[in-house]
Amino acid sequence: AIRMASTRAIAGARSRIDANRRDARERAARVARPATRRARDDDAAESESVSEPGSRAHAGPHDVVVKRTTPRPTRAVARTGAVATKSAKAHRRQRAWAPDALEFHGLVRARREDLGTRANEDERERFPYGDGFAFARATCETETMVALATAMVGEERRMRLENVLEHRSFSLLPILEGVYDVGNILAVCRTTEALGIGCASIVSSKGLSFKASGRTSGGALKWQHVEQFETSERALRVAKAKGYRVLTTEFDGAQPLSHYDWTVPTAVVFGNEREGVSDEARALRDGAVYIPMFGFTESLNISVAAALVMSHAVTDRINRRGFHGDLTEEEKRILRGVYMSRLIPNYAKQGYLEELVERHRKGQKLAVTDDIDVSEETLDEIELLTELDAAKLVGRRKPKRDLGWDEHLDG
């Protein structure tokens, strides 16, 4: 047995030595060949060699050619004249930002201007909307939009709208700083809208890629005014100009939620999932707040933290004043027009509201279109990505394929 093992080891060593000698002879022959023939042979070897990764793949009884995914060496590109390929990471770094060329979910990006809402001309006011609607080819008053939508919205929905207006407030403002998970952003918007908060700010650079999420937003984004800022400094200075007190969420130098009077208009900064609140926000804050926790866990998800802080703020406002909503009658009138326009079926379809306004002005019958096959959650995501000027949505979960294994159970 020992002799057989020794014989096998010697045979294996000899085969490796012979293979090394063959490789050395081939390299010497390649150096001796002319440059043009060397380049031609390199191209042929790249297309025919099975051992080179990325050129061929074994798929059952046949070898099939696959697309090369690894970048070519610079020397090989210069020698053979082949087209250089980039890695996926290098391609993302050098991708140009083209806002008009982007689509999400196969739909042309929704643009806020198509909804016709006007901005409040007084930048110091917390209420974000102006009176009336302005489209590309038509304008209309708030009362006209309400009358137009009344014929298309049921009485129950209109009663629900009046209740929402009574409890709506723009005196609380969540500011999300550098959050890259779309699911977290939509979850914060959903929670704050349900609490009667009508606005949110997001600090994010343009042209970034955002992480997709399988969570739903409940169609909350169309009821909120979402504003995007490039820097935290700009976002906080705008909030201070509107009369907000700025609080950051952290532990160092912070006070518990019960320490503050939340009837004072307040903007709360929530840091991102990894780094927390930035130094820019700390430099401009008026104070800091933390959520008391009594377990081993030392942090909360940003959507959960926002829910706890804003829920406490709304409860404190009700306990101190007896109500949360604080809109004036004029602000309710304007917001009624905005919300009524978004209760119209297919309001987010490109140019649909403008077409309805033109038909109403001419006395024509309002056109009823088929429902667009897009959920409200998808529309929320489209509007959010548009507001953020996002370049890409990554990590989207694909629906499971129906393999048909349970067809025999039907019928």
C-alpha positions as a Markdown table, in Angstrom:
| # | Residue | x | y | z |
|---|---|---|---|---|
| 1 | Ala | 0.0 | 0.0 | 0.0 |
| 2 | Ile | 2.9 | 2.4 | 0.8 |
| 3 | Arg | 4.5 | 1.6 | -2.5 |
| 4 | Met | 1.3 | 2.2 | -4.4 |
| 5 | Ala | 0.8 | 5.6 | -2.7 |
| 6 | Ser | 4.4 | 6.6 | -3.5 |
| 7 | Thr | 4.0 | 5.6 | -7.1 |
| 8 | Arg | 0.8 | 7.7 | -7.4 |
| 9 | Ala | 2.4 | 10.7 | -5.8 |
| 10 | Ile | 5.4 | 10.5 | -8.1 |
| 11 | Ala | 3.1 | 10.2 | -11.2 |
| 12 | Gly | 1.1 | 13.2 | -10.1 |
| 13 | Ala | 4.3 | 15.3 | -9.6 |
| 14 | Arg | 5.5 | 14.3 | -13.0 |
| 15 | Ser | 2.2 | 15.3 | -14.7 |
| 16 | Arg | 2.3 | 18.7 | -13.0 |
| 17 | Ile | 5.9 | 19.3 | -14.1 |
| 18 | Asp | 5.0 | 18.3 | -17.7 |
| 19 | Ala | 2.1 | 20.7 | -17.6 |
| 20 | Asn | 4.3 | 23.6 | -16.4 |
| 21 | Arg | 6.8 | 22.8 | -19.1 |
| 22 | Arg | 4.1 | 22.9 | -21.8 |
| 23 | Asp | 2.9 | 26.3 | -20.5 |
| 24 | Ala | 6.4 | 27.7 | -20.5 |
| 25 | Arg | 6.9 | 26.5 | -24.1 |
| 26 | Glu | 3.6 | 28.2 | -25.2 |
| 27 | Arg | 4.6 | 31.4 | -23.5 |
| 28 | Ala | 7.9 | 31.4 | -25.2 |
| 29 | Ala | 6.3 | 30.8 | -28.6 |
| 30 | Arg | 3.8 | 33.6 | -28.1 |
| 31 | Val | 6.6 | 36.1 | -27.4 |
| 32 | Ala | 8.4 | 35.0 | -30.6 |
| 33 | Arg | 5.3 | 35.5 | -32.8 |
| 34 | Pro | 4.7 | 38.8 | -34.7 |
| 35 | Ala | 2.4 | 41.3 | -32.9 |
| 36 | Thr | -0.4 | 41.1 | -35.5 |
| 37 | Arg | -0.5 | 37.3 | -35.4 |
| 38 | Arg | -0.3 | 37.4 | -31.6 |
| 39 | Ala | -3.4 | 39.7 | -31.4 |
| 40 | Arg | -5.3 | 37.4 | -33.9 |
| 41 | Asp | -4.5 | 34.3 | -31.9 |
| 42 | Asp | -5.5 | 36.1 | -28.7 |
| 43 | Asp | -8.9 | 36.9 | -30.1 |
| 44 | Ala | -9.4 | 33.4 | -31.3 |
| 45 | Ala | -8.4 | 31.9 | -28.0 |
| 46 | Glu | -10.8 | 34.2 | -26.1 |
| 47 | Ser | -13.7 | 33.1 | -28.2 |
| 48 | Glu | -12.9 | 29.4 | -28.3 |
| 49 | Ser | -11.3 | 28.7 | -24.9 |
| 50 | Val | -13.6 | 26.9 | -22.5 |
| 51 | Ser | -11.3 | 27.4 | -19.5 |
| 52 | Glu | -11.4 | 31.2 | -19.5 |
| 53 | Pro | -14.1 | 32.5 | -17.1 |
| 54 | Gly | -16.8 | 34.6 | -18.6 |
| 55 | Ser | -16.4 | 33.3 | -22.2 |
| 56 | Arg | -18.2 | 29.9 | -22.2 |
| 57 | Ala | -20.4 | 28.1 | -19.8 |
| 58 | His | -21.3 | 24.4 | -19.6 |
| 59 | Ala | -25.0 | 23.9 | -19.8 |
| 60 | Gly | -25.9 | 20.2 | -20.1 |
| 61 | Pro | -24.7 | 18.5 | -23.3 |
| 62 | His | -23.6 | 21.7 | -25.0 |
| 63 | Asp | -21.3 | 24.6 | -24.3 |
| 64 | Val | -23.0 | 28.0 | -24.8 |
| 65 | Val | -21.2 | 31.3 | -25.3 |
| 66 | Val | -22.2 | 33.9 | -22.6 |
| 67 | Lys | -21.6 | 37.6 | -22.4 |
| 68 | Arg | -18.3 | 38.6 | -20.8 |
| 69 | Thr | -18.9 | 40.3 | -17.4 |
| 70 | Thr | -15.3 | 40.8 | -16.2 |
| 71 | Pro | -13.5 | 43.9 | -17.4 |
| 72 | Arg | -10.7 | 43.4 | -19.9 |
| 73 | Pro | -7.1 | 44.2 | -18.8 |
| 74 | Thr | -5.8 | 47.5 | -20.1 |
| 75 | Arg | -2.9 | 45.7 | -21.8 |
| 76 | Ala | -5.2 | 43.3 | -23.6 |
| 77 | Val | -7.4 | 46.2 | -24.9 |
| 78 | Ala | -4.4 | 48.1 | -26.2 |
| 79 | Arg | -2.9 | 44.9 | -27.9 |
| 80 | Thr | -6.1 | 43.5 | -29.5 |
| 81 | Gly | -8.1 | 46.7 | -30.1 |
| 82 | Ala | -11.1 | 45.1 | -28.3 |
| 83 | Val | -13.8 | 47.3 | -26.7 |
| 84 | Ala | -13.1 | 47.8 | -23.0 |
| 85 | Thr | -15.8 | 46.7 | -20.6 |
| 86 | Lys | -16.6 | 48.3 | -17.3 |
| 87 | Ser | -17.6 | 46.6 | -14.1 |
| 88 | Ala | -21.1 | 47.2 | -12.7 |
| 89 | Lys | -19.7 | 49.4 | -9.9 |
| 90 | Ala | -17.6 | 51.5 | -12.3 |
| 91 | His | -20.7 | 51.9 | -14.5 |
| 92 | Arg | -22.7 | 53.2 | -11.5 |
| 93 | Arg | -20.1 | 55.7 | -10.5 |
| 94 | Gln | -19.9 | 57.2 | -14.0 |
| 95 | Arg | -23.6 | 57.1 | -14.8 |
| 96 | Ala | -24.9 | 60.4 | -16.0 |
| 97 | Trp | -27.9 | 62.0 | -14.4 |
| 98 | Ala | -30.7 | 62.3 | -17.0 |
| 99 | Pro | -34.0 | 63.1 | -15.2 |
| 100 | Asp | -36.2 | 63.2 | -18.3 |
| 101 | Ala | -35.0 | 59.7 | -19.4 |
| 102 | Leu | -36.0 | 57.8 | -16.3 |
| 103 | Glu | -39.0 | 55.6 | -15.8 |
| 104 | Phe | -40.1 | 53.7 | -12.8 |
| 105 | His | -42.3 | 50.6 | -13.0 |
| 106 | Gly | -42.6 | 51.1 | -16.8 |
| 107 | Leu | -44.5 | 54.4 | -16.2 |
| 108 | Val | -43.3 | 57.8 | -17.3 |
| 109 | Arg | -42.3 | 59.7 | -14.1 |
| 110 | Ala | -45.2 | 61.7 | -12.6 |
| 111 | Arg | -44.3 | 65.3 | -12.2 |
| 112 | Arg | -45.7 | 67.5 | -9.5 |
| 113 | Glu | -46.6 | 70.3 | -12.0 |
| 114 | Asp | -49.1 | 68.0 | -13.7 |
| 115 | Leu | -51.3 | 68.0 | -10.5 |
| 116 | Gly | -51.6 | 71.8 | -10.9 |
| 117 | Thr | -51.2 | 72.8 | -7.2 |
| 118 | Arg | -49.7 | 76.2 | -6.6 |
| 119 | Ala | -47.1 | 76.9 | -3.9 |
| 120 | Asn | -47.7 | 79.4 | -1.2 |
| 121 | Glu | -46.0 | 82.7 | -2.3 |
| 122 | Asp | -45.1 | 83.6 | 1.3 |
| 123 | Glu | -42.1 | 81.4 | 2.1 |
| 124 | Arg | -42.4 | 82.2 | 5.8 |
| 125 | Glu | -45.8 | 80.4 | 6.1 |
| 126 | Arg | -45.9 | 76.8 | 7.2 |
| 127 | Phe | -49.0 | 76.1 | 5.1 |
| 128 | Pro | -47.4 | 75.1 | 1.7 |
| 129 | Tyr | -50.3 | 75.5 | -0.8 |
| 130 | Gly | -51.5 | 78.6 | -2.7 |
| 131 | Asp | -55.0 | 79.4 | -3.9 |
| 132 | Gly | -56.1 | 77.9 | -7.3 |
| 133 | Phe | -54.6 | 75.5 | -9.8 |
| 134 | Ala | -52.3 | 76.2 | -12.7 |
| 135 | Phe | -51.6 | 73.7 | -15.5 |
| 136 | Ala | -49.6 | 74.0 | -18.7 |
| 137 | Arg | -52.6 | 75.2 | -20.8 |
| 138 | Ala | -55.3 | 76.0 | -18.3 |
| 139 | Thr | -55.9 | 77.4 | -14.8 |
| 140 | Cys | -58.9 | 77.2 | -12.5 |
| 141 | Glu | -60.0 | 78.5 | -9.1 |
| 142 | Thr | -60.2 | 76.3 | -6.0 |
| 143 | Glu | -64.0 | 76.4 | -6.0 |
| 144 | Thr | -64.1 | 75.3 | -9.7 |
| 145 | Met | -61.9 | 72.2 | -8.8 |
| 146 | Val | -64.2 | 71.4 | -5.9 |
| 147 | Ala | -67.3 | 71.6 | -8.0 |
| 148 | Leu | -65.7 | 69.5 | -10.7 |
| 149 | Ala | -64.6 | 66.8 | -8.3 |
| 150 | Thr | -67.9 | 66.8 | -6.4 |
| 151 | Ala | -69.6 | 65.1 | -9.4 |
| 152 | Met | -67.0 | 62.3 | -9.3 |
| 153 | Val | -66.5 | 61.8 | -5.6 |
| 154 | Gly | -69.1 | 60.1 | -3.3 |
| 155 | Glu | -70.7 | 61.7 | -0.3 |
| 156 | Glu | -69.0 | 59.4 | 2.2 |
| 157 | Arg | -65.5 | 60.4 | 0.9 |
| 158 | Arg | -66.4 | 64.1 | 1.1 |
| 159 | Met | -67.6 | 63.7 | 4.7 |
| 160 | Arg | -64.3 | 61.9 | 5.5 |
| 161 | Leu | -62.4 | 64.8 | 3.8 |
| 162 | Glu | -64.1 | 67.4 | 6.1 |
| 163 | Asn | -63.1 | 65.3 | 9.2 |
| 164 | Val | -59.5 | 65.2 | 7.9 |
| 165 | Leu | -59.4 | 69.0 | 7.4 |
| 166 | Glu | -60.7 | 69.5 | 10.9 |
| 167 | His | -57.7 | 67.6 | 12.4 |
| 168 | Arg | -55.0 | 68.5 | 9.9 |
| 169 | Ser | -51.9 | 70.5 | 11.1 |
| 170 | Phe | -48.7 | 71.7 | 9.5 |
| 171 | Ser | -47.1 | 72.7 | 12.9 |
| 172 | Leu | -45.2 | 69.4 | 13.2 |
| 173 | Leu | -42.5 | 68.6 | 10.6 |
| 174 | Pro | -40.5 | 65.3 | 10.4 |
| 175 | Ile | -37.1 | 65.8 | 8.6 |
| 176 | Leu | -35.5 | 62.6 | 7.4 |
| 177 | Glu | -31.8 | 63.0 | 6.9 |
| 178 | Gly | -30.0 | 60.8 | 4.4 |
| 179 | Val | -32.4 | 57.9 | 4.6 |
| 180 | Tyr | -31.7 | 55.5 | 1.7 |
| 181 | Asp | -34.5 | 52.9 | 2.3 |
| 182 | Val | -37.6 | 53.9 | 0.4 |
| 183 | Gly | -39.6 | 51.6 | 2.7 |
| 184 | Asn | -38.6 | 53.6 | 5.8 |
| 185 | Ile | -39.4 | 56.9 | 4.1 |
| 186 | Leu | -42.9 | 55.7 | 3.0 |
| 187 | Ala | -43.5 | 54.2 | 6.5 |
| 188 | Val | -42.8 | 57.6 | 8.1 |
| 189 | Cys | -45.1 | 59.4 | 5.7 |
| 190 | Arg | -47.8 | 56.9 | 6.3 |
| 191 | Thr | -47.6 | 57.2 | 10.1 |
| 192 | Thr | -47.4 | 61.0 | 10.2 |
| 193 | Glu | -50.2 | 61.4 | 7.7 |
| 194 | Ala | -52.4 | 59.1 | 9.8 |
| 195 | Leu | -51.7 | 61.3 | 12.8 |
| 196 | Gly | -52.9 | 64.4 | 10.9 |
| 197 | Ile | -49.5 | 65.8 | 10.0 |
| 198 | Gly | -49.5 | 67.3 | 6.5 |
| 199 | Cys | -45.9 | 67.8 | 5.6 |
| 200 | Ala | -42.5 | 66.1 | 5.6 |
| 201 | Ser | -38.9 | 67.1 | 4.5 |
| 202 | Ile | -36.2 | 64.8 | 3.1 |
| 203 | Val | -32.5 | 65.6 | 3.0 |
| 204 | Ser | -31.0 | 63.8 | 0.0 |
| 205 | Ser | -28.7 | 64.6 | -2.9 |
| 206 | Lys | -30.0 | 64.2 | -6.5 |
| 207 | Gly | -29.2 | 61.3 | -8.7 |
| 208 | Leu | -28.8 | 58.7 | -5.9 |
| 209 | Ser | -29.9 | 55.0 | -5.9 |
| 210 | Phe | -32.4 | 54.0 | -3.3 |
| 211 | Lys | -33.2 | 50.7 | -1.7 |
| 212 | Ala | -36.5 | 49.2 | -2.7 |
| 213 | Ser | -39.0 | 47.8 | -0.2 |
| 214 | Gly | -41.8 | 45.4 | -0.1 |
| 215 | Arg | -43.7 | 47.4 | 2.5 |
| 216 | Thr | -46.8 | 49.4 | 1.6 |
| 217 | Ser | -47.5 | 53.1 | 2.2 |
| 218 | Gly | -51.3 | 52.9 | 2.2 |
| 219 | Gly | -51.5 | 55.7 | -0.4 |
| 220 | Ala | -50.5 | 58.3 | 2.2 |
| 221 | Leu | -48.0 | 60.3 | 0.1 |
| 222 | Lys | -50.6 | 62.0 | -2.0 |
| 223 | Trp | -52.1 | 63.6 | 1.1 |
| 224 | Gln | -48.7 | 65.1 | 2.3 |
| 225 | His | -46.6 | 67.9 | 1.1 |
| 226 | Val | -43.1 | 66.4 | 0.7 |
| 227 | Glu | -40.1 | 68.7 | 0.1 |
| 228 | Gln | -36.6 | 67.6 | -0.8 |
| 229 | Phe | -33.4 | 69.5 | 0.2 |
| 230 | Glu | -29.8 | 69.0 | -0.9 |
| 231 | Thr | -28.2 | 69.7 | 2.5 |
| 232 | Ser | -29.3 | 69.6 | 6.1 |
| 233 | Glu | -28.2 | 73.2 | 6.6 |
| 234 | Arg | -30.7 | 74.3 | 3.9 |
| 235 | Ala | -33.5 | 72.2 | 5.3 |
| 236 | Leu | -33.1 | 73.5 | 8.8 |
| 237 | Arg | -32.7 | 77.1 | 7.9 |
| 238 | Val | -35.9 | 77.0 | 5.8 |
| 239 | Ala | -37.7 | 75.3 | 8.8 |
| 240 | Lys | -36.4 | 78.0 | 11.2 |
| 241 | Ala | -37.5 | 80.7 | 8.8 |
| 242 | Lys | -41.0 | 79.3 | 8.9 |
| 243 | Gly | -41.0 | 79.4 | 12.7 |
| 244 | Tyr | -40.3 | 75.8 | 13.6 |
| 245 | Arg | -38.2 | 74.9 | 16.6 |
| 246 | Val | -35.6 | 72.3 | 15.5 |
| 247 | Leu | -35.0 | 69.2 | 17.6 |
| 248 | Thr | -32.7 | 66.4 | 16.8 |
| 249 | Thr | -33.2 | 62.7 | 17.9 |
| 250 | Glu | -30.2 | 61.5 | 19.9 |
| 251 | Phe | -29.0 | 60.7 | 23.4 |
| 252 | Asp | -26.1 | 63.1 | 24.0 |
| 253 | Gly | -27.4 | 66.3 | 25.7 |
| 254 | Ala | -31.0 | 65.3 | 25.0 |
| 255 | Gln | -34.2 | 65.6 | 27.0 |
| 256 | Pro | -37.0 | 63.0 | 27.1 |
| 257 | Leu | -40.2 | 63.5 | 25.0 |
| 258 | Ser | -42.2 | 64.8 | 28.1 |
| 259 | His | -39.7 | 67.7 | 28.6 |
| 260 | Tyr | -41.0 | 69.7 | 25.6 |
| 261 | Asp | -44.2 | 71.6 | 25.0 |
| 262 | Trp | -45.3 | 70.3 | 21.6 |
| 263 | Thr | -47.9 | 73.0 | 21.0 |
| 264 | Val | -44.9 | 75.0 | 19.8 |
| 265 | Pro | -44.3 | 74.4 | 16.0 |
| 266 | Thr | -41.6 | 71.8 | 16.0 |
| 267 | Ala | -39.4 | 70.2 | 13.3 |
| 268 | Val | -37.8 | 66.9 | 14.4 |
| 269 | Val | -34.7 | 65.6 | 12.6 |
| 270 | Phe | -34.3 | 61.8 | 12.3 |
| 271 | Gly | -30.9 | 60.6 | 11.2 |
| 272 | Asn | -30.3 | 57.8 | 8.7 |
| 273 | Glu | -30.2 | 54.1 | 9.5 |
| 274 | Arg | -26.4 | 53.9 | 9.9 |
| 275 | Glu | -24.8 | 57.2 | 11.0 |
| 276 | Gly | -27.6 | 59.0 | 12.8 |
| 277 | Val | -28.0 | 62.8 | 12.9 |
| 278 | Ser | -25.3 | 64.8 | 11.1 |
| 279 | Asp | -23.0 | 67.4 | 12.6 |
| 280 | Glu | -24.8 | 70.1 | 10.4 |
| 281 | Ala | -28.1 | 69.3 | 12.1 |
| 282 | Arg | -26.4 | 69.4 | 15.6 |
| 283 | Ala | -25.0 | 72.8 | 14.9 |
| 284 | Leu | -28.4 | 74.3 | 14.0 |
| 285 | Arg | -30.6 | 72.6 | 16.5 |
| 286 | Asp | -32.6 | 74.3 | 19.2 |
| 287 | Gly | -32.5 | 71.1 | 21.4 |
| 288 | Ala | -32.4 | 67.3 | 21.3 |
| 289 | Val | -34.9 | 64.7 | 22.3 |
| 290 | Tyr | -34.7 | 61.0 | 23.0 |
| 291 | Ile | -37.2 | 58.2 | 23.4 |
| 292 | Pro | -36.9 | 56.5 | 26.8 |
| 293 | Met | -36.1 | 52.8 | 26.5 |
| 294 | Phe | -35.7 | 50.3 | 29.3 |
| 295 | Gly | -34.6 | 47.1 | 27.5 |
| 296 | Phe | -31.3 | 45.8 | 26.2 |
| 297 | Thr | -31.9 | 47.3 | 22.7 |
| 298 | Glu | -30.2 | 50.6 | 22.3 |
| 299 | Ser | -31.8 | 51.8 | 19.1 |
| 300 | Leu | -35.0 | 51.8 | 17.1 |
| 301 | Asn | -35.8 | 51.6 | 13.4 |
| 302 | Ile | -36.3 | 55.2 | 12.0 |
| 303 | Ser | -39.9 | 54.6 | 11.1 |
| 304 | Val | -40.7 | 53.3 | 14.6 |
| 305 | Ala | -38.8 | 56.2 | 16.2 |
| 306 | Ala | -40.8 | 58.7 | 14.1 |
| 307 | Ala | -44.0 | 57.0 | 15.0 |
| 308 | Leu | -43.3 | 57.2 | 18.7 |
| 309 | Val | -42.1 | 60.8 | 18.7 |
| 310 | Met | -44.9 | 62.2 | 16.5 |
| 311 | Ser | -47.6 | 60.2 | 18.3 |
| 312 | His | -46.4 | 61.7 | 21.6 |
| 313 | Ala | -46.3 | 65.2 | 20.1 |
| 314 | Val | -49.9 | 64.9 | 18.8 |
| 315 | Thr | -51.1 | 63.5 | 22.2 |
| 316 | Asp | -49.4 | 66.3 | 24.0 |
| 317 | Arg | -51.0 | 69.0 | 21.8 |
| 318 | Ile | -54.4 | 67.5 | 22.4 |
| 319 | Asn | -53.8 | 67.3 | 26.2 |
| 320 | Arg | -52.7 | 70.9 | 26.4 |
| 321 | Arg | -55.1 | 72.6 | 24.0 |
| 322 | Gly | -57.9 | 70.1 | 23.6 |
| 323 | Phe | -57.3 | 69.7 | 19.8 |
| 324 | His | -54.6 | 69.0 | 17.3 |
| 325 | Gly | -55.8 | 70.5 | 14.0 |
| 326 | Asp | -55.0 | 74.3 | 13.7 |
| 327 | Leu | -55.8 | 75.3 | 10.1 |
| 328 | Thr | -57.6 | 78.6 | 9.5 |
| 329 | Glu | -60.8 | 78.7 | 7.4 |
| 330 | Glu | -58.9 | 80.0 | 4.4 |
| 331 | Glu | -56.3 | 77.3 | 4.7 |
| 332 | Lys | -59.1 | 74.7 | 4.9 |
| 333 | Arg | -60.7 | 76.1 | 1.8 |
| 334 | Ile | -57.5 | 75.8 | -0.2 |
| 335 | Leu | -56.6 | 72.4 | 1.2 |
| 336 | Arg | -60.1 | 71.2 | 0.4 |
| 337 | Gly | -59.5 | 71.9 | -3.3 |
| 338 | Val | -56.2 | 70.1 | -3.2 |
| 339 | Tyr | -57.5 | 67.0 | -1.6 |
| 340 | Met | -60.7 | 66.9 | -3.7 |
| 341 | Ser | -58.5 | 66.9 | -6.8 |
| 342 | Arg | -56.7 | 63.9 | -5.5 |
| 343 | Leu | -59.9 | 62.1 | -4.7 |
| 344 | Ile | -60.7 | 62.1 | -8.5 |
| 345 | Pro | -60.1 | 58.6 | -10.0 |
| 346 | Asn | -57.0 | 58.5 | -12.1 |
| 347 | Tyr | -55.9 | 61.9 | -10.9 |
| 348 | Ala | -52.2 | 60.9 | -11.3 |
| 349 | Lys | -52.6 | 60.1 | -15.0 |
| 350 | Gln | -50.5 | 62.4 | -17.1 |
| 351 | Gly | -52.6 | 65.5 | -18.2 |
| 352 | Tyr | -55.9 | 64.0 | -16.9 |
| 353 | Leu | -56.7 | 66.8 | -14.4 |
| 354 | Glu | -55.9 | 69.4 | -17.0 |
| 355 | Glu | -58.2 | 67.7 | -19.5 |
| 356 | Leu | -61.0 | 67.7 | -17.0 |
| 357 | Val | -60.6 | 71.4 | -16.3 |
| 358 | Glu | -60.6 | 72.3 | -20.0 |
| 359 | Arg | -63.8 | 70.2 | -20.6 |
| 360 | His | -65.5 | 71.8 | -17.6 |
| 361 | Arg | -64.7 | 75.3 | -18.9 |
| 362 | Lys | -66.1 | 74.4 | -22.3 |
| 363 | Gly | -69.2 | 72.9 | -20.9 |
| 364 | Gln | -68.4 | 69.5 | -22.3 |
| 365 | Lys | -69.2 | 66.2 | -20.6 |
| 366 | Leu | -66.4 | 65.0 | -18.4 |
| 367 | Ala | -64.5 | 62.1 | -19.9 |
| 368 | Val | -64.3 | 58.9 | -17.8 |
| 369 | Thr | -61.2 | 56.9 | -18.5 |
| 370 | Asp | -60.4 | 53.3 | -17.5 |
| 371 | Asp | -58.7 | 52.9 | -14.2 |
| 372 | Ile | -54.9 | 52.7 | -14.5 |
| 373 | Asp | -53.6 | 49.4 | -13.5 |
| 374 | Val | -51.3 | 50.8 | -10.8 |
| 375 | Ser | -51.8 | 50.5 | -7.0 |
| 376 | Glu | -51.7 | 53.6 | -4.7 |
| 377 | Glu | -48.5 | 52.2 | -3.1 |
| 378 | Thr | -46.8 | 52.2 | -6.5 |
| 379 | Leu | -48.0 | 55.7 | -7.2 |
| 380 | Asp | -46.6 | 56.8 | -3.8 |
| 381 | Glu | -43.3 | 55.3 | -4.7 |
| 382 | Ile | -43.2 | 57.0 | -8.1 |
| 383 | Glu | -44.0 | 60.4 | -6.6 |
| 384 | Leu | -41.4 | 59.9 | -3.8 |
| 385 | Leu | -38.7 | 59.0 | -6.3 |
| 386 | Thr | -39.6 | 61.9 | -8.5 |
| 387 | Glu | -39.4 | 64.3 | -5.5 |
| 388 | Leu | -36.0 | 62.9 | -4.6 |
| 389 | Asp | -34.8 | 63.0 | -8.2 |
| 390 | Ala | -33.6 | 59.4 | -7.7 |
| 391 | Ala | -31.4 | 57.8 | -10.3 |
| 392 | Lys | -32.3 | 54.2 | -9.6 |
| 393 | Leu | -34.3 | 51.8 | -7.4 |
| 394 | Val | -32.3 | 48.8 | -6.4 |
| 395 | Gly | -33.1 | 45.5 | -4.7 |
| 396 | Arg | -36.7 | 45.3 | -5.8 |
| 397 | Arg | -38.3 | 42.0 | -4.8 |
| 398 | Lys | -39.6 | 40.2 | -7.9 |
| 399 | Pro | -43.0 | 38.4 | -7.6 |
| 400 | Lys | -42.8 | 34.7 | -7.3 |
| 401 | Arg | -43.4 | 32.8 | -10.5 |
| 402 | Asp | -46.5 | 30.5 | -10.7 |
| 403 | Leu | -44.9 | 27.1 | -11.4 |
| 404 | Gly | -48.3 | 25.5 | -11.8 |
| 405 | Trp | -47.7 | 22.7 | -9.4 |
| 406 | Asp | -51.1 | 23.2 | -7.7 |
| 407 | Glu | -53.2 | 23.4 | -10.8 |
| 408 | His | -54.7 | 20.0 | -10.1 |
| 409 | Leu | -56.3 | 21.5 | -6.9 |
| 410 | Asp | -58.4 | 23.9 | -8.9 |
| 411 | Gly | -61.9 | 22.9 | -9.7 |
